[in-house]
Coordinates of C-alpha atoms and ligand atoms in Angstrom, one line a residue:
M816 CA 106.0 -76.3 -18.3
C817 CA 102.7 -78.2 -18.1
G818 CA 101.6 -79.4 -14.7
I819 CA 100.4 -82.9 -14.1
I820 CA 98.8 -84.4 -11.3
A821 CA 97.3 -88.0 -10.9
I822 CA 95.7 -89.8 -7.9
T823 CA 94.5 -93.1 -7.2
T824 CA 92.9 -94.0 -3.8
R825 CA 91.2 -96.5 -1.7
R826 CA 89.0 -94.1 -0.3
K827 CA 85.3 -94.0 -1.3
T828 CA 85.9 -90.3 -2.6
N829 CA 85.8 -88.8 -6.1
V830 CA 89.5 -88.0 -6.8
S831 CA 88.3 -85.0 -9.3
K832 CA 88.2 -82.7 -6.2
M833 CA 91.5 -83.5 -5.1
I834 CA 93.2 -83.2 -8.6
T835 CA 91.2 -79.8 -8.8
S836 CA 93.2 -78.5 -5.8
G837 CA 96.4 -79.9 -7.1
L838 CA 96.3 -78.4 -10.4
K839 CA 95.7 -75.0 -8.6
R840 CA 99.2 -75.5 -6.8
L841 CA 100.5 -76.5 -10.3
E842 CA 99.3 -73.6 -12.3
Y843 CA 102.4 -71.6 -12.2
R844 CA 103.8 -74.3 -14.8
G845 CA 101.3 -73.4 -17.4
Y846 CA 97.7 -72.0 -17.4
D847 CA 96.3 -71.8 -21.1
S848 CA 94.1 -74.8 -20.8
V849 CA 93.3 -77.5 -18.3
G850 CA 91.4 -80.8 -18.1
I851 CA 91.0 -84.0 -15.9
A852 CA 90.1 -87.5 -16.6
T853 CA 89.2 -90.1 -14.1
I854 CA 87.9 -93.8 -14.3
S855 CA 84.4 -94.5 -12.7
E856 CA 83.0 -98.1 -13.1
G857 CA 85.3 -99.1 -15.8
K858 CA 84.5 -95.9 -17.9
I859 CA 86.8 -92.9 -18.6
Q860 CA 84.9 -89.5 -17.5
T861 CA 86.7 -86.3 -18.8
M862 CA 86.2 -82.7 -19.1
K863 CA 88.9 -79.9 -20.4
D864 CA 88.8 -76.5 -21.8
A865 CA 91.0 -73.4 -22.7
G866 CA 91.7 -70.8 -19.9
T867 CA 93.0 -70.9 -16.5
I868 CA 91.6 -73.2 -14.0
D869 CA 89.4 -70.3 -12.6
Q870 CA 87.9 -69.7 -15.7
V871 CA 87.5 -73.5 -16.9
T872 CA 85.9 -74.3 -13.6
S873 CA 83.5 -71.5 -13.8
R874 CA 82.2 -73.1 -17.0
L875 CA 82.8 -76.7 -15.9
S876 CA 82.2 -78.7 -12.6
F877 CA 85.3 -80.8 -12.6
D878 CA 83.8 -82.1 -9.3
T879 CA 81.1 -84.1 -10.9
L880 CA 83.7 -86.2 -12.4
E881 CA 83.5 -89.6 -10.6
G882 CA 86.0 -92.1 -9.8
S883 CA 88.6 -92.7 -7.4
T884 CA 91.4 -92.8 -10.1
G885 CA 92.1 -90.1 -12.0
I886 CA 94.6 -87.7 -14.0
G887 CA 94.8 -83.8 -14.4
H888 CA 97.1 -81.3 -16.4
T889 CA 97.3 -77.5 -17.0
R890 CA 98.9 -76.7 -20.0
W891 CA 101.7 -74.6 -21.4
A892 CA 101.0 -75.1 -25.3
T893 CA 103.8 -76.0 -27.3
H894 CA 102.2 -78.3 -30.4
G895 CA 98.8 -76.5 -31.2
P896 CA 97.0 -73.5 -29.7
P897 CA 95.5 -73.6 -26.3
T898 CA 92.0 -74.6 -27.3
R899 CA 89.6 -77.2 -25.9
I900 CA 90.6 -80.2 -28.2
N901 CA 94.3 -79.5 -27.8
A902 CA 94.1 -79.4 -23.9
H903 CA 95.2 -82.6 -22.2
P904 CA 94.2 -85.3 -21.2
H905 CA 94.3 -87.1 -24.3
A906 CA 92.3 -90.5 -25.5
D907 CA 93.1 -93.2 -28.1
C908 CA 90.3 -94.0 -30.6
S909 CA 88.1 -96.1 -27.9
D910 CA 88.3 -93.8 -25.0
S911 CA 89.8 -96.6 -23.2
L912 CA 92.8 -94.9 -21.9
M913 CA 94.0 -91.3 -21.3
V914 CA 97.4 -89.5 -21.1
V915 CA 98.8 -86.2 -19.9
H916 CA 102.3 -85.3 -20.7
N917 CA 104.8 -82.4 -20.1
G918 CA 107.7 -82.2 -22.5
I919 CA 108.3 -82.5 -26.4
I920 CA 108.0 -85.8 -28.4
D921 CA 110.5 -84.8 -31.2
N922 CA 109.2 -87.5 -33.6
Y923 CA 105.6 -87.4 -33.4
L924 CA 104.7 -86.4 -36.7
S925 CA 106.3 -89.5 -38.4
L926 CA 104.8 -91.5 -35.7
R927 CA 101.4 -89.7 -36.2
N928 CA 101.6 -90.4 -40.1
D929 CA 102.2 -94.0 -39.3
L930 CA 99.6 -94.3 -37.1
K931 CA 97.2 -92.8 -39.2
K932 CA 98.1 -95.3 -41.8
Q933 CA 97.3 -98.0 -39.2
G934 CA 93.6 -96.4 -39.1
H935 CA 94.1 -94.2 -35.9
K936 CA 91.9 -91.1 -35.9
F937 CA 93.6 -88.1 -34.2
K938 CA 91.5 -85.0 -33.1
S939 CA 94.1 -82.6 -31.8
E940 CA 97.4 -81.0 -33.1
T941 CA 99.4 -82.3 -30.0
D942 CA 102.5 -84.1 -30.0
T943 CA 101.1 -86.0 -26.6
E944 CA 98.0 -87.5 -28.8
V945 CA 100.6 -89.5 -30.6
L946 CA 101.5 -91.7 -27.4
A947 CA 97.7 -92.4 -26.9
H948 CA 97.5 -93.9 -29.9
L949 CA 100.7 -95.5 -29.6
I950 CA 99.9 -97.2 -26.5
E951 CA 96.3 -98.2 -28.0
E952 CA 98.4 -100.1 -30.9
E953 CA 100.6 -101.8 -28.6
F954 CA 97.9 -102.8 -26.3
K955 CA 96.2 -104.9 -29.2
S956 CA 99.1 -107.3 -29.1
E957 CA 99.4 -107.6 -25.3
K958 CA 97.6 -110.2 -22.9
G959 CA 97.5 -110.8 -19.3
P960 CA 97.7 -108.8 -16.1
N961 CA 100.6 -106.8 -17.2
A962 CA 99.2 -105.6 -20.7
V963 CA 98.9 -102.1 -19.9
I964 CA 102.3 -101.5 -18.6
Q965 CA 103.8 -103.4 -21.4
A966 CA 102.1 -101.6 -24.0
F967 CA 103.1 -98.4 -22.3
K968 CA 106.8 -99.6 -22.0
K969 CA 106.9 -100.6 -25.7
A970 CA 105.2 -97.1 -26.9
L971 CA 107.9 -95.2 -24.8
D972 CA 110.6 -97.3 -26.6
K973 CA 109.0 -95.8 -29.9
I974 CA 109.3 -92.0 -28.7
E975 CA 112.1 -89.6 -29.2
G976 CA 112.2 -86.5 -26.9
T977 CA 111.4 -85.3 -23.4
Y978 CA 108.4 -86.7 -21.4
A979 CA 106.7 -86.7 -17.8
I980 CA 103.6 -88.6 -18.6
T981 CA 100.8 -90.3 -16.8
L982 CA 98.4 -92.6 -18.2
I983 CA 95.2 -94.3 -17.0
H984 CA 93.5 -97.4 -18.7
T985 CA 90.1 -99.0 -18.4
A986 CA 91.7 -102.3 -18.6
D987 CA 93.6 -101.5 -15.3
P988 CA 91.0 -99.1 -13.5
T989 CA 92.7 -98.6 -10.2
K990 CA 96.2 -98.0 -11.6
I991 CA 98.1 -95.1 -12.6
F992 CA 101.1 -95.6 -14.8
L993 CA 103.9 -93.2 -15.1
A994 CA 107.5 -92.4 -16.8
R995 CA 109.8 -89.8 -17.1
K996 CA 112.5 -88.6 -19.3
D997 CA 114.0 -84.9 -18.7
S998 CA 110.8 -83.4 -17.3
P999 CA 110.0 -83.8 -13.5
L1000 CA 107.8 -86.4 -11.8
V1001 CA 107.4 -86.8 -8.0
I1002 CA 105.5 -89.8 -6.1
G1003 CA 103.6 -88.8 -3.1
V1004 CA 102.9 -91.7 -0.6
Q1005 CA 100.1 -92.0 1.7
D1006 CA 98.8 -95.3 3.4
D1007 CA 95.6 -95.8 0.8
T1008 CA 96.3 -93.0 -1.6
K1009 CA 99.4 -92.6 -4.1
F1010 CA 100.2 -89.3 -6.1
A1011 CA 101.9 -88.6 -8.8
A1012 CA 103.0 -85.0 -9.6
S1013 CA 105.1 -82.4 -11.5
D1014 CA 106.2 -80.6 -8.2
I1015 CA 105.8 -81.5 -4.7
P1016 CA 103.1 -78.6 -3.6
A1017 CA 100.5 -80.2 -5.8
F1018 CA 100.0 -82.9 -3.1
L1019 CA 101.9 -81.3 -0.1
E1020 CA 98.3 -80.7 1.8
Y1021 CA 98.0 -84.5 1.9
T1022 CA 101.5 -86.0 2.4
K1023 CA 105.1 -85.1 2.8
N1024 CA 106.2 -88.6 2.0
A1025 CA 107.8 -88.3 -1.2
I1026 CA 109.7 -90.4 -4.1
V1027 CA 111.6 -88.7 -6.9
L1028 CA 111.0 -90.5 -10.3
K1029 CA 114.4 -90.7 -12.0
N1030 CA 115.0 -90.1 -15.7
G1031 CA 114.2 -93.6 -17.4
E1032 CA 112.2 -95.1 -14.7
V1033 CA 108.6 -96.2 -15.4
A1034 CA 106.4 -96.8 -12.1
T1035 CA 102.8 -98.3 -11.7
L1036 CA 101.1 -96.8 -8.5
T1037 CA 98.1 -98.4 -7.1
P1038 CA 96.2 -97.0 -3.9
E1039 CA 98.5 -99.5 -1.6
A1040 CA 101.8 -99.6 -3.5
V1041 CA 104.3 -97.8 -5.6
Y1042 CA 106.5 -100.1 -8.2
I1043 CA 109.2 -98.6 -10.0
E1044 CA 111.2 -100.2 -12.8
K1045 CA 114.0 -99.5 -15.0
N1046 CA 115.3 -101.3 -18.3
G1047 CA 113.3 -104.2 -17.0
F1048 CA 114.7 -104.2 -13.5
R1049 CA 112.9 -103.3 -10.4
V1050 CA 114.1 -100.4 -8.8
Q1051 CA 114.0 -99.9 -4.8
P1052 CA 112.3 -96.6 -4.1
K1053 CA 114.1 -94.1 -2.1
P1054 CA 111.3 -92.0 -0.1
F1055 CA 112.1 -88.8 1.8
I1056 CA 110.1 -86.7 4.1
V1057 CA 109.3 -82.7 2.6
S1058 CA 110.7 -80.3 4.6
W1059 CA 108.4 -77.6 3.1
T1060 CA 104.8 -77.0 4.8
A1061 CA 101.6 -76.9 3.1
E1062 CA 101.0 -73.4 4.2
S1063 CA 104.3 -72.1 2.3
A1064 CA 102.5 -73.2 -0.8
Q1065 CA 99.3 -71.2 -0.1
K1066 CA 99.0 -67.1 -0.6
S1067 CA 98.2 -66.8 3.5
G1068 CA 96.2 -63.4 2.9
Y1069 CA 98.5 -61.9 0.7
P1070 CA 96.8 -60.9 -3.0
H1071 CA 99.5 -62.6 -5.2
F1072 CA 102.2 -65.5 -4.3
M1073 CA 104.6 -62.9 -5.5
L1074 CA 103.9 -60.3 -3.2
K1075 CA 104.1 -63.0 -0.5
E1076 CA 107.3 -64.4 -1.8
I1077 CA 108.8 -60.9 -1.9
H1078 CA 108.0 -60.6 2.0
E1079 CA 109.2 -63.8 2.6
Q1080 CA 112.6 -62.9 1.6
P1081 CA 114.3 -62.2 5.1
I1082 CA 113.4 -65.7 6.4
A1083 CA 114.5 -67.4 3.0
L1084 CA 118.0 -65.5 3.3
Q1085 CA 118.3 -66.5 6.9
N1086 CA 117.6 -70.2 6.3
T1087 CA 119.9 -70.2 3.1
L1088 CA 122.7 -68.9 4.9
N1089 CA 122.2 -71.6 7.5
V1090 CA 124.6 -73.4 5.0
N1091 CA 125.7 -77.1 4.8
V1092 CA 129.3 -76.2 5.4
K1093 CA 130.7 -79.4 4.3
A1094 CA 129.2 -79.0 0.7
L1095 CA 130.2 -75.7 0.9
E1096 CA 133.9 -76.4 1.9
E1097 CA 133.7 -79.4 -1.0
A1098 CA 132.7 -76.8 -3.7
T1099 CA 135.2 -74.6 -2.6
K1100 CA 138.0 -77.3 -3.0
R1101 CA 136.6 -78.3 -6.3
I1102 CA 136.5 -74.6 -7.6
L1103 CA 140.1 -73.8 -6.6
E1104 CA 141.3 -77.2 -8.0
A1105 CA 139.8 -76.5 -11.5
E1106 CA 141.7 -74.7 -14.0
K1107 CA 138.5 -72.9 -15.5
I1108 CA 135.1 -72.3 -14.1
I1109 CA 131.9 -72.1 -16.2
I1110 CA 128.7 -70.4 -14.5
L1111 CA 125.7 -72.0 -16.4
A1112 CA 122.2 -70.6 -15.8
A1113 CA 119.3 -69.1 -17.5
G1114 CA 116.9 -66.2 -16.8
T1115 CA 117.0 -64.7 -13.3
S1116 CA 119.2 -67.5 -12.1
Y1117 CA 121.8 -66.4 -14.9
H1118 CA 121.6 -63.0 -13.1
A1119 CA 122.7 -64.3 -9.8
G1120 CA 125.2 -66.4 -11.4
L1121 CA 126.8 -63.6 -12.9
S1122 CA 126.8 -61.7 -9.5
G1123 CA 128.6 -64.8 -8.6
Y1124 CA 131.0 -64.2 -11.4
Y1125 CA 132.0 -60.8 -10.6
Q1126 CA 132.7 -62.1 -6.9
F1127 CA 134.7 -65.1 -8.0
Q1128 CA 136.9 -63.0 -10.6
R1129 CA 137.9 -60.6 -7.9
L1130 CA 139.4 -63.6 -5.8
L1131 CA 140.5 -66.0 -8.8
K1132 CA 142.3 -63.5 -10.8
Q1133 CA 144.1 -65.5 -13.0
K1134 CA 141.5 -68.2 -13.5
P1135 CA 139.1 -67.9 -16.3
I1136 CA 135.5 -68.1 -15.7
Y1137 CA 132.9 -67.6 -18.2
P1138 CA 129.3 -66.9 -17.1
I1139 CA 127.1 -68.8 -19.9
I1140 CA 123.7 -68.6 -20.8
A1141 CA 122.5 -72.3 -20.7
S1142 CA 120.8 -72.5 -24.1
E1143 CA 124.0 -71.1 -25.6
Y1144 CA 126.2 -73.8 -24.0
E1145 CA 127.0 -75.8 -27.3
T1146 CA 128.9 -72.4 -28.5
Y1147 CA 131.2 -72.8 -25.6
N1148 CA 131.4 -76.7 -25.2
H1149 CA 135.0 -76.8 -26.8
L1150 CA 136.2 -75.1 -23.7
V1151 CA 135.2 -77.8 -21.4
D1152 CA 137.3 -80.7 -20.3
E1153 CA 138.4 -82.4 -17.3
N1154 CA 139.9 -79.6 -15.4
T1155 CA 136.7 -77.4 -15.8
C1156 CA 134.3 -76.8 -12.9
I1157 CA 130.7 -76.0 -14.1
L1158 CA 128.6 -74.0 -11.3
A1159 CA 125.2 -74.7 -12.4
V1160 CA 122.5 -72.1 -10.7
S1161 CA 118.6 -73.1 -11.1
Q1162 CA 115.6 -72.6 -8.8
S1163 CA 113.7 -75.5 -10.1
G1164 CA 116.6 -78.2 -10.8
E1165 CA 114.7 -78.9 -13.8
T1166 CA 115.7 -76.3 -16.5
L1167 CA 116.3 -78.3 -19.5
D1168 CA 118.6 -76.0 -21.2
V1169 CA 120.8 -76.2 -18.1
M1170 CA 120.5 -80.1 -17.9
K1171 CA 121.5 -80.4 -21.6
G1172 CA 124.4 -78.2 -20.8
L1173 CA 125.3 -80.3 -17.7
T1174 CA 125.0 -83.4 -19.5
A1175 CA 127.3 -82.4 -22.4
A1176 CA 129.9 -81.2 -19.7
R1177 CA 129.9 -84.6 -17.9
K1178 CA 130.6 -86.4 -21.0
A1179 CA 133.8 -84.0 -21.4
G1180 CA 134.8 -84.9 -17.9
A1181 CA 133.8 -81.7 -16.0
K1182 CA 132.9 -81.6 -12.6
I1183 CA 129.5 -80.0 -11.6
I1184 CA 128.8 -77.9 -8.5
S1185 CA 125.2 -76.9 -8.6
I1186 CA 122.8 -74.5 -6.7
A1187 CA 119.2 -75.6 -6.6
N1188 CA 115.9 -74.7 -4.3
V1189 CA 114.0 -78.0 -5.2
I1190 CA 116.0 -80.9 -3.3
D1191 CA 116.8 -84.0 -5.4
S1192 CA 115.8 -82.5 -8.6
S1193 CA 117.4 -83.1 -11.8
I1194 CA 120.3 -80.8 -11.7
P1195 CA 121.6 -81.6 -8.2
R1196 CA 121.4 -85.1 -9.3
L1197 CA 123.7 -84.5 -12.3
S1198 CA 126.2 -82.6 -9.8
Q1199 CA 129.0 -84.0 -7.7
V1200 CA 128.4 -81.3 -5.1
A1201 CA 124.6 -79.8 -4.5
L1202 CA 124.2 -76.6 -2.6
Y1203 CA 120.4 -75.7 -1.9
T1204 CA 118.9 -72.4 -1.4
K1205 CA 116.3 -72.9 1.2
A1206 CA 113.6 -70.4 0.0
G1207 CA 110.8 -72.9 0.3
P1208 CA 108.4 -73.3 -2.7
E1209 CA 108.2 -70.3 -5.1
I1210 CA 104.8 -70.3 -7.0
G1211 CA 104.9 -67.1 -8.5
V1212 CA 106.4 -67.4 -12.0
A1213 CA 108.7 -64.5 -11.5
A1214 CA 111.6 -65.5 -9.3
T1215 CA 112.0 -63.4 -6.4
K1216 CA 112.9 -64.9 -3.1
T1217 CA 115.1 -67.5 -4.8
H1218 CA 117.0 -65.1 -6.6
T1219 CA 118.0 -63.4 -3.7
A1220 CA 118.7 -66.8 -1.8
Q1221 CA 120.9 -67.5 -5.0
V1222 CA 122.9 -64.4 -4.7
A1223 CA 123.2 -64.9 -0.9
L1224 CA 124.6 -68.5 -1.2
L1225 CA 127.1 -67.5 -4.0
A1226 CA 128.4 -64.7 -1.8
R1227 CA 128.5 -67.2 1.1
L1228 CA 130.6 -69.3 -1.3
S1229 CA 132.9 -66.5 -2.4
L1230 CA 133.5 -65.6 1.5
Q1231 CA 134.6 -69.3 1.9
L1232 CA 136.9 -68.8 -0.9
E1233 CA 138.6 -66.0 0.5
Y1234 CA 138.9 -68.1 3.8
S1235 CA 140.5 -70.7 1.8
L1236 CA 142.7 -68.3 0.0
N1237 CA 144.0 -67.2 3.6
V1238 CA 142.4 -63.6 3.1
W1239 CA 141.2 -64.2 6.8
N1240 CA 142.3 -65.8 9.8
Q1241 CA 140.0 -68.5 11.6
Q1242 CA 138.8 -65.6 14.1
E1243 CA 138.3 -62.9 11.3
F1244 CA 136.4 -65.5 9.0
S1245 CA 133.9 -66.3 12.0
S1246 CA 133.1 -62.7 12.7
I1247 CA 132.6 -62.0 8.9
I1248 CA 130.2 -64.9 8.8
T1249 CA 128.4 -63.9 11.8
D1250 CA 127.9 -60.3 10.7
F1251 CA 126.9 -61.4 7.1
T1252 CA 124.5 -63.9 8.2
S1253 CA 122.6 -61.7 10.3
E1254 CA 122.9 -58.7 8.2
V1255 CA 121.4 -60.1 5.0
P1256 CA 118.0 -60.8 6.7
S1257 CA 117.8 -57.6 8.4
I1258 CA 118.9 -55.2 5.8
T1259 CA 116.3 -57.1 3.4
R1260 CA 113.4 -56.7 6.1
T1261 CA 114.4 -52.9 6.1
V1262 CA 114.5 -52.4 2.5
I1263 CA 111.1 -54.1 2.1
N1264 CA 109.5 -51.8 4.7
Q1265 CA 111.3 -48.5 3.9
N1266 CA 110.4 -48.9 0.2
E1267 CA 107.0 -50.7 -0.6
F1268 CA 104.6 -47.4 -0.5
K1269 CA 107.3 -45.7 -2.6
A1270 CA 107.5 -48.7 -5.1
K1271 CA 103.7 -48.6 -5.3
Q1272 CA 103.4 -44.7 -6.0
L1273 CA 106.3 -45.0 -8.5
A1274 CA 104.4 -48.0 -10.3
S1275 CA 101.9 -45.8 -10.7
I1276 CA 103.8 -42.9 -12.3
I1277 CA 105.7 -45.1 -14.7
S1278 CA 102.6 -47.4 -15.7
D1279 CA 101.5 -45.5 -18.9
Q1280 CA 105.1 -46.0 -20.4
N1281 CA 105.8 -48.7 -22.9
H1282 CA 109.8 -48.5 -22.4
S1283 CA 112.6 -48.2 -19.6
Y1284 CA 116.1 -48.6 -19.1
F1285 CA 118.1 -50.0 -16.4
L1286 CA 121.7 -48.8 -16.2
A1287 CA 124.6 -49.9 -14.3
R1288 CA 128.3 -50.5 -14.3
G1289 CA 130.5 -53.5 -13.5
K1290 CA 129.5 -55.8 -10.7
N1291 CA 126.2 -53.6 -10.7
L1292 CA 125.2 -55.1 -14.1
P1293 CA 123.3 -58.2 -12.7
I1294 CA 121.1 -55.9 -10.7
A1295 CA 120.0 -53.7 -13.8
M1296 CA 119.4 -57.1 -15.8
E1297 CA 117.5 -58.6 -13.1
G1298 CA 115.2 -55.5 -12.5
A1299 CA 114.7 -55.1 -16.3
L1300 CA 113.8 -58.9 -16.6
K1301 CA 111.2 -58.7 -13.7
L1302 CA 109.6 -55.3 -14.9
K1303 CA 109.1 -56.8 -18.8
E1304 CA 108.2 -60.4 -17.7
I1305 CA 105.3 -59.2 -15.3
S1306 CA 104.1 -55.9 -16.3
Y1307 CA 104.9 -55.9 -20.2
I1308 CA 106.8 -52.7 -20.2
H1309 CA 109.7 -53.2 -22.4
A1310 CA 112.6 -52.9 -20.4
E1311 CA 116.3 -53.1 -21.4
A1312 CA 119.6 -53.2 -19.0
F1313 CA 123.2 -52.3 -20.3
P1314 CA 126.4 -51.0 -18.8
A1315 CA 125.6 -47.3 -18.2
G1316 CA 128.6 -46.3 -20.5
E1317 CA 126.8 -47.9 -23.6
S1318 CA 124.2 -45.5 -23.5
K1319 CA 125.9 -43.0 -26.3
H1320 CA 126.3 -46.1 -28.5
G1321 CA 123.0 -46.4 -29.6
P1322 CA 120.3 -46.7 -26.8
I1323 CA 120.0 -43.0 -25.8
A1324 CA 118.7 -42.4 -29.2
I1325 CA 115.0 -43.1 -28.1
V1326 CA 115.0 -41.3 -24.7
E1327 CA 112.2 -38.8 -24.6
P1328 CA 110.5 -36.9 -21.9
K1329 CA 109.1 -39.1 -19.0
F1330 CA 111.1 -42.1 -20.5
P1331 CA 111.9 -44.1 -17.0
V1332 CA 115.5 -44.7 -16.4
F1333 CA 116.4 -46.9 -13.6
I1334 CA 119.9 -45.8 -12.1
I1335 CA 121.7 -48.7 -10.0
S1336 CA 124.1 -46.6 -8.1
P1337 CA 125.6 -47.8 -4.7
K1338 CA 128.5 -45.8 -3.0
D1339 CA 131.3 -47.9 -4.9
E1340 CA 133.9 -47.3 -7.4
T1341 CA 131.1 -47.1 -10.2
R1342 CA 129.4 -44.0 -8.7
K1343 CA 131.1 -41.1 -10.1
K1344 CA 130.4 -42.2 -13.8
M1345 CA 127.0 -42.9 -13.4
F1346 CA 126.6 -39.3 -12.2
S1347 CA 127.3 -38.1 -15.8
N1348 CA 125.5 -41.3 -17.1
S1349 CA 122.4 -39.9 -15.3
E1350 CA 122.8 -36.4 -16.6
E1351 CA 123.0 -37.5 -20.0
M1352 CA 119.7 -39.2 -19.6
K1353 CA 118.1 -36.4 -17.8
A1354 CA 119.2 -33.8 -20.1
R1355 CA 116.9 -35.7 -23.0
G1356 CA 113.8 -35.7 -20.4
G1357 CA 114.3 -39.3 -19.2
Y1358 CA 112.7 -39.7 -15.7
I1359 CA 115.5 -40.6 -13.4
I1360 CA 114.6 -43.4 -10.6
S1361 CA 117.8 -44.0 -8.6
I1362 CA 118.4 -47.0 -6.3
T1363 CA 121.6 -45.5 -3.8
H1364 CA 123.1 -45.8 -0.7
K1365 CA 121.8 -42.0 0.2
D1366 CA 124.0 -40.7 -2.0
Q1367 CA 123.0 -37.1 -2.1
E1368 CA 125.2 -36.5 -5.6
I1369 CA 122.9 -39.3 -7.2
V1370 CA 119.6 -38.1 -5.3
K1371 CA 119.8 -34.6 -6.6
R1372 CA 120.2 -35.9 -10.3
S1373 CA 117.0 -38.1 -9.6
D1374 CA 113.4 -37.7 -10.0
Q1375 CA 112.8 -40.5 -7.6
S1376 CA 115.3 -42.2 -5.2
F1377 CA 115.1 -45.5 -3.3
L1378 CA 117.5 -45.5 -0.5
I1379 CA 119.4 -48.6 0.6
P1380 CA 120.9 -48.8 4.1
E1381 CA 124.8 -49.3 4.0
S1382 CA 125.8 -52.7 4.9
S1383 CA 129.3 -53.9 6.0
S1384 CA 130.0 -56.0 3.1
P1385 CA 129.5 -55.2 -0.8
L1386 CA 128.4 -58.7 -1.2
I1387 CA 124.9 -57.6 0.1
T1388 CA 124.4 -55.1 -2.5
P1389 CA 123.1 -57.3 -5.4
I1390 CA 120.6 -58.6 -2.9
S1391 CA 119.3 -55.3 -1.2
Y1392 CA 119.3 -53.3 -4.2
V1393 CA 117.0 -55.5 -6.4
I1394 CA 114.3 -55.4 -3.8
P1395 CA 112.9 -52.3 -4.6
L1396 CA 113.0 -53.4 -8.3
Q1397 CA 110.9 -56.3 -7.3
M1398 CA 108.3 -54.6 -5.5
I1399 CA 108.3 -51.8 -8.7
S1400 CA 107.6 -54.5 -11.0
Y1401 CA 105.0 -56.1 -9.0
Y1402 CA 102.9 -53.1 -8.3
A1403 CA 103.5 -51.9 -12.1
A1404 CA 101.7 -55.5 -13.2
V1405 CA 98.8 -54.7 -10.9
H1406 CA 98.4 -51.2 -11.7
R1407 CA 98.4 -52.3 -15.3
G1408 CA 95.7 -54.9 -14.5
F1409 CA 98.0 -57.8 -15.0
D1410 CA 98.1 -61.1 -12.9
P1411 CA 101.8 -60.9 -11.9
D1412 CA 101.6 -64.6 -10.6
K1413 CA 100.7 -65.7 -14.3
P1414 CA 102.4 -63.9 -16.9
K1415 CA 101.2 -64.3 -20.4
N1416 CA 103.4 -66.7 -22.7
L1417 CA 105.4 -67.8 -19.7
A1418 CA 105.7 -70.8 -17.2
K1419 CA 107.8 -71.2 -14.2
T1420 CA 109.8 -74.3 -15.1
V1421 CA 110.9 -74.4 -18.7
T1422 CA 111.3 -78.0 -19.4
V1423 CA 111.6 -77.6 -23.2
E1424 CA 114.4 -76.3 -25.1
Ligands
M6R1840 O1 114.4 -72.9 -12.4 P1 115.5 -71.8 -12.9 O2 115.9 -71.1 -11.7 O3 116.5 -72.9 -13.7 O4 114.6 -71.4 -14.1 C1 115.2 -70.2 -15.0 C2 114.3 -69.2 -15.5 O5 113.4 -70.1 -16.5 C3 113.7 -68.4 -14.6 O6 114.6 -67.8 -13.7 C4 113.0 -67.3 -15.3 O7 113.7 -66.5 -15.9 C5 111.9 -66.5 -14.6 N1 110.6 -66.2 -15.3 C6 112.3 -65.3 -13.8 O8 111.5 -64.6 -13.2

């Protein structure tokens, strides 16, 4: 939530243009208001307003801001509505400094009251503005070349909550000061230019050399150097080379990132299944050693985790496995001890609900395995074993390629478990892995090619509906849940998923003619019962849309069918079946006139509780 970018350069150029293009790449993190501040000739220049970057830049010329040091922010409102005044950056009373912030300052009200009593004048309703005035207050008693960083650190000591902050100050006009606690910040390094951003794509067109700022660290960037400290001691930065390309964070001719990312699934899956076998073996060992397993995730990642749950419980029969929505972790904390293994699933690796759960679980002695898409993000760093999906950057707010990559990696992990449990000998296992690794991307490609046109047509049929149901049974339930989440989050058609048998216990009451009912019915043990559940819906006028393995019994009960090629392994079903649902959601959003990349009220990385 909220995107931050800061740049300082020795080049004779205005950074405002670079900041604007960086903000465009961070817009998936928040898009209700945007602002930039620079320092030029010892003075702060700033522009900000409510709206998306395109809307704001059509009114304001960010490019005219001068100076080679600056900060920018794209906001997802938490405190105060999205207005020009509440947009970041925020200044102190004398406009000598500017801050941008991602996170929440929990004690901002009491700090604000104290600062008001000291004479500070507040303009906005945000928690962030408190920071600007706190630094101003602390700066009054600081002297010498380190005055700004000292004041910044003293201010940080007074705030409670979560933050990624960047600060510029006229007293140190070529420097950027940053700090992080539970909200991401990555530093980009070029010879004469330094960047700080919420995510790597913001500076990927300039540099692939990056340093992750860790919790509790404070940093100073000059055009030539990066200085990081923690608790008053210097920290040696650990730079790494980013493997993502600048093109991977661009639309490359697609109208939206979401459509591009749907189409990137075959390659994302192929890359993901090229696994780090050592890490996979270590994860398998930890799972088998543990007395109980908790799968912890949020949103779409939770649905992937749920698919993993059905795979693992088939294999680990007696071992308790609990799939838990991360924000509900506290309710289950009593289950966690040193014999518990937590499997955390997260695209961003920064979701605060997951991090909070993991922090508590670590305290209880649990071991942690994580699956993330962003290398070296917070969640992998909290883990004993880090597995990575290699889906490349995902910019669309709706998770697509990272979801199927998570499901594929969990399926691969369950195959590794089967091998460790002696279900297969070495030869059988090798051939299973070879087939699985080649079949997953190829079926995905076929499903996209064969179903996209139909998805577009169906989207126009259901676009005038306000409600929809997604029905499945047993291990297919996560597919229905993910289909419903995708449709509601980007097309705003209310969508509910539930076990098909539950229909008669309430939900069927609102079914009426044309009501879209999605039936997830692969050729497996659930199919026969799905026949009667479809009939029940059809008898009330429901418009039946089935996703099936060319099962004529289901097809003849449906108004529309999406046909999925059969595969050698049932582990492929939660990957191949979700793809038509992603495409239907995408085209429904477009047909209804909404931007699928920027659904209202949402942001991609949820760094608040
Ligand atoms: O980065 P994470 O995978 O931890 O994010 C979890 C959810 O916030 C995320 O999946 C969310 O549900 C997306 N909007 C799904 O499209």
